[in-house]
Amino acid sequence: MPRYLLSVNHSAEIYNGSRTYQAYDSQEEMQQAFADTAAFNERLEASGCMVFVGGLEAPDSATTVDGQGDEVTVRQGPYSPSNDSFIGGFWVIDAPDRATAEDLAAQGSRACRSPVEVRPFAGE
């Protein structure tokens, strides 16, 4: 069965640089989004589609490593700090086809209240 990456994209505007997010209008809305996402994760697991799910720390927790030259360079921060968005979490799923993956992405997007990109793994 083909494997897909469903990545949750957050607007850079919601990240204030202090490892806190401003994606929700209230604490209650945030808690509901977390509960809805947990319920979606349970449905994914029950369906047999879930391979792996994970949330990521804030962009400033990233380290960019470049080993292409004679010396390895290590830089604190994301690879592309000027992007308008960042990946806040992801699902790796098995789905019979892209349409199913996109349907699951829509459900995940609704649950977490952020856009979700669908990308097939190479060779799948």
CSV table of C-alpha atoms in Angstrom, one decimal:
chain,number,residue,atom,x,y,z
A,1,MET,CA,0.0,0.0,0.0
A,2,PRO,CA,1.4,3.5,-0.8
A,3,ARG,CA,2.8,5.5,2.1
A,4,TYR,CA,2.2,9.2,2.5
A,5,LEU,CA,3.5,12.0,4.6
A,6,LEU,CA,0.8,14.3,5.9
A,7,SER,CA,2.5,17.4,7.3
A,8,VAL,CA,0.8,20.0,9.4
A,9,ASN,CA,1.7,23.5,8.3
A,10,HIS,CA,1.5,26.4,10.7
A,11,SER,CA,1.8,30.0,9.7
A,12,ALA,CA,4.9,31.7,10.9
A,13,GLU,CA,2.7,34.4,12.3
A,14,ILE,CA,1.5,32.1,15.1
A,15,TYR,CA,5.0,31.5,16.4
A,16,ASN,CA,6.3,34.4,18.5
A,17,GLY,CA,9.9,33.2,18.8
A,18,SER,CA,9.6,32.1,22.5
A,19,ARG,CA,8.6,28.5,21.8
A,20,THR,CA,4.9,29.4,22.3
A,21,TYR,CA,2.2,29.3,19.6
A,22,GLN,CA,-0.6,31.7,19.1
A,23,ALA,CA,-2.7,29.5,16.8
A,24,TYR,CA,-5.8,29.5,18.8
A,25,ASP,CA,-8.1,32.2,20.0
A,26,SER,CA,-8.5,30.7,23.5
A,27,GLN,CA,-7.2,28.0,25.8
A,28,GLU,CA,-10.5,26.2,25.3
A,29,GLU,CA,-10.1,26.2,21.5
A,30,MET,CA,-6.6,24.9,21.8
A,31,GLN,CA,-7.7,22.1,24.2
A,32,GLN,CA,-10.6,21.2,21.8
A,33,ALA,CA,-8.2,21.0,18.9
A,34,PHE,CA,-5.9,18.7,20.9
A,35,ALA,CA,-8.9,16.5,21.8
A,36,ASP,CA,-10.1,16.4,18.2
A,37,THR,CA,-6.6,15.5,16.9
A,38,ALA,CA,-6.3,12.8,19.5
A,39,ALA,CA,-9.6,11.4,18.3
A,40,PHE,CA,-8.5,11.5,14.7
A,41,ASN,CA,-5.3,9.7,15.7
A,42,GLU,CA,-7.4,7.0,17.3
A,43,ARG,CA,-9.5,6.6,14.2
A,44,LEU,CA,-6.4,6.4,12.0
A,45,GLU,CA,-4.9,3.7,14.2
A,46,ALA,CA,-8.2,1.7,14.3
A,47,SER,CA,-8.4,1.9,10.5
A,48,GLY,CA,-4.9,0.4,10.1
A,49,CYS,CA,-3.6,3.4,8.1
A,50,MET,CA,-1.4,4.9,10.8
A,51,VAL,CA,2.3,4.2,10.5
A,52,PHE,CA,3.7,7.0,12.8
A,53,VAL,CA,2.5,10.3,14.2
A,54,GLY,CA,4.5,13.1,15.8
A,55,GLY,CA,4.5,16.7,16.9
A,56,LEU,CA,7.6,18.8,16.5
A,57,GLU,CA,9.2,21.4,18.8
A,58,ALA,CA,9.3,25.0,17.8
A,59,PRO,CA,11.4,26.1,14.8
A,60,ASP,CA,14.1,27.6,17.0
A,61,SER,CA,14.8,24.2,18.4
A,62,ALA,CA,16.1,23.0,15.1
A,63,THR,CA,19.8,22.5,14.1
A,64,THR,CA,20.8,22.6,10.4
A,65,VAL,CA,23.7,20.4,9.6
A,66,ASP,CA,25.5,20.6,6.2
A,67,GLY,CA,28.0,17.9,5.5
A,68,GLN,CA,28.5,18.5,1.8
A,69,GLY,CA,31.8,20.3,2.0
A,70,ASP,CA,35.2,19.4,3.4
A,71,GLU,CA,34.0,20.5,6.9
A,72,VAL,CA,30.7,19.9,8.5
A,73,THR,CA,28.8,23.1,9.4
A,74,VAL,CA,26.3,23.1,12.1
A,75,ARG,CA,23.9,26.1,12.5
A,76,GLN,CA,21.3,26.7,15.2
A,77,GLY,CA,17.9,27.2,13.7
A,78,PRO,CA,15.7,25.9,10.9
A,79,TYR,CA,17.1,25.3,7.4
A,80,SER,CA,15.0,28.2,6.1
A,81,PRO,CA,14.2,30.7,8.8
A,82,SER,CA,12.6,33.2,6.5
A,83,ASN,CA,9.7,30.9,5.4
A,84,ASP,CA,6.1,31.9,5.9
A,85,SER,CA,5.3,28.6,7.6
A,86,PHE,CA,6.8,25.7,9.4
A,87,ILE,CA,5.9,22.1,10.0
A,88,GLY,CA,4.4,21.6,13.4
A,89,GLY,CA,3.7,17.9,13.2
A,90,PHE,CA,3.0,15.1,10.9
A,91,TRP,CA,1.5,11.7,10.2
A,92,VAL,CA,3.0,8.9,8.1
A,93,ILE,CA,0.1,6.8,6.8
A,94,ASP,CA,-0.5,3.9,4.5
A,95,ALA,CA,-3.4,4.5,2.2
A,96,PRO,CA,-4.7,2.6,-0.9
A,97,ASP,CA,-4.6,5.8,-3.1
A,98,ARG,CA,-4.0,9.5,-3.1
A,99,ALA,CA,-7.7,10.3,-2.9
A,100,THR,CA,-7.9,8.4,0.4
A,101,ALA,CA,-4.7,10.1,1.7
A,102,GLU,CA,-6.3,13.5,0.8
A,103,ASP,CA,-9.5,12.6,2.6
A,104,LEU,CA,-7.5,11.6,5.7
A,105,ALA,CA,-5.6,14.9,5.4
A,106,ALA,CA,-8.8,16.9,5.3
A,107,GLN,CA,-9.9,15.1,8.5
A,108,GLY,CA,-6.6,15.8,10.1
A,109,SER,CA,-6.7,19.4,9.0
A,110,ARG,CA,-10.2,19.9,10.5
A,111,ALA,CA,-9.0,18.3,13.8
A,112,CYS,CA,-5.8,20.3,14.2
A,113,ARG,CA,-7.1,23.5,12.6
A,114,SER,CA,-4.2,23.9,10.2
A,115,PRO,CA,-3.5,23.1,6.6
A,116,VAL,CA,-2.1,19.6,5.9
A,117,GLU,CA,0.2,18.9,2.9
A,118,VAL,CA,-0.1,15.4,1.4
A,119,ARG,CA,3.1,14.0,-0.2
A,120,PRO,CA,3.7,10.4,-1.3
A,121,PHE,CA,7.0,8.7,-0.4
A,122,ALA,CA,9.3,8.2,-3.4
A,123,GLY,CA,8.9,4.8,-5.0
A,124,GLU,CA,5.6,4.1,-3.4
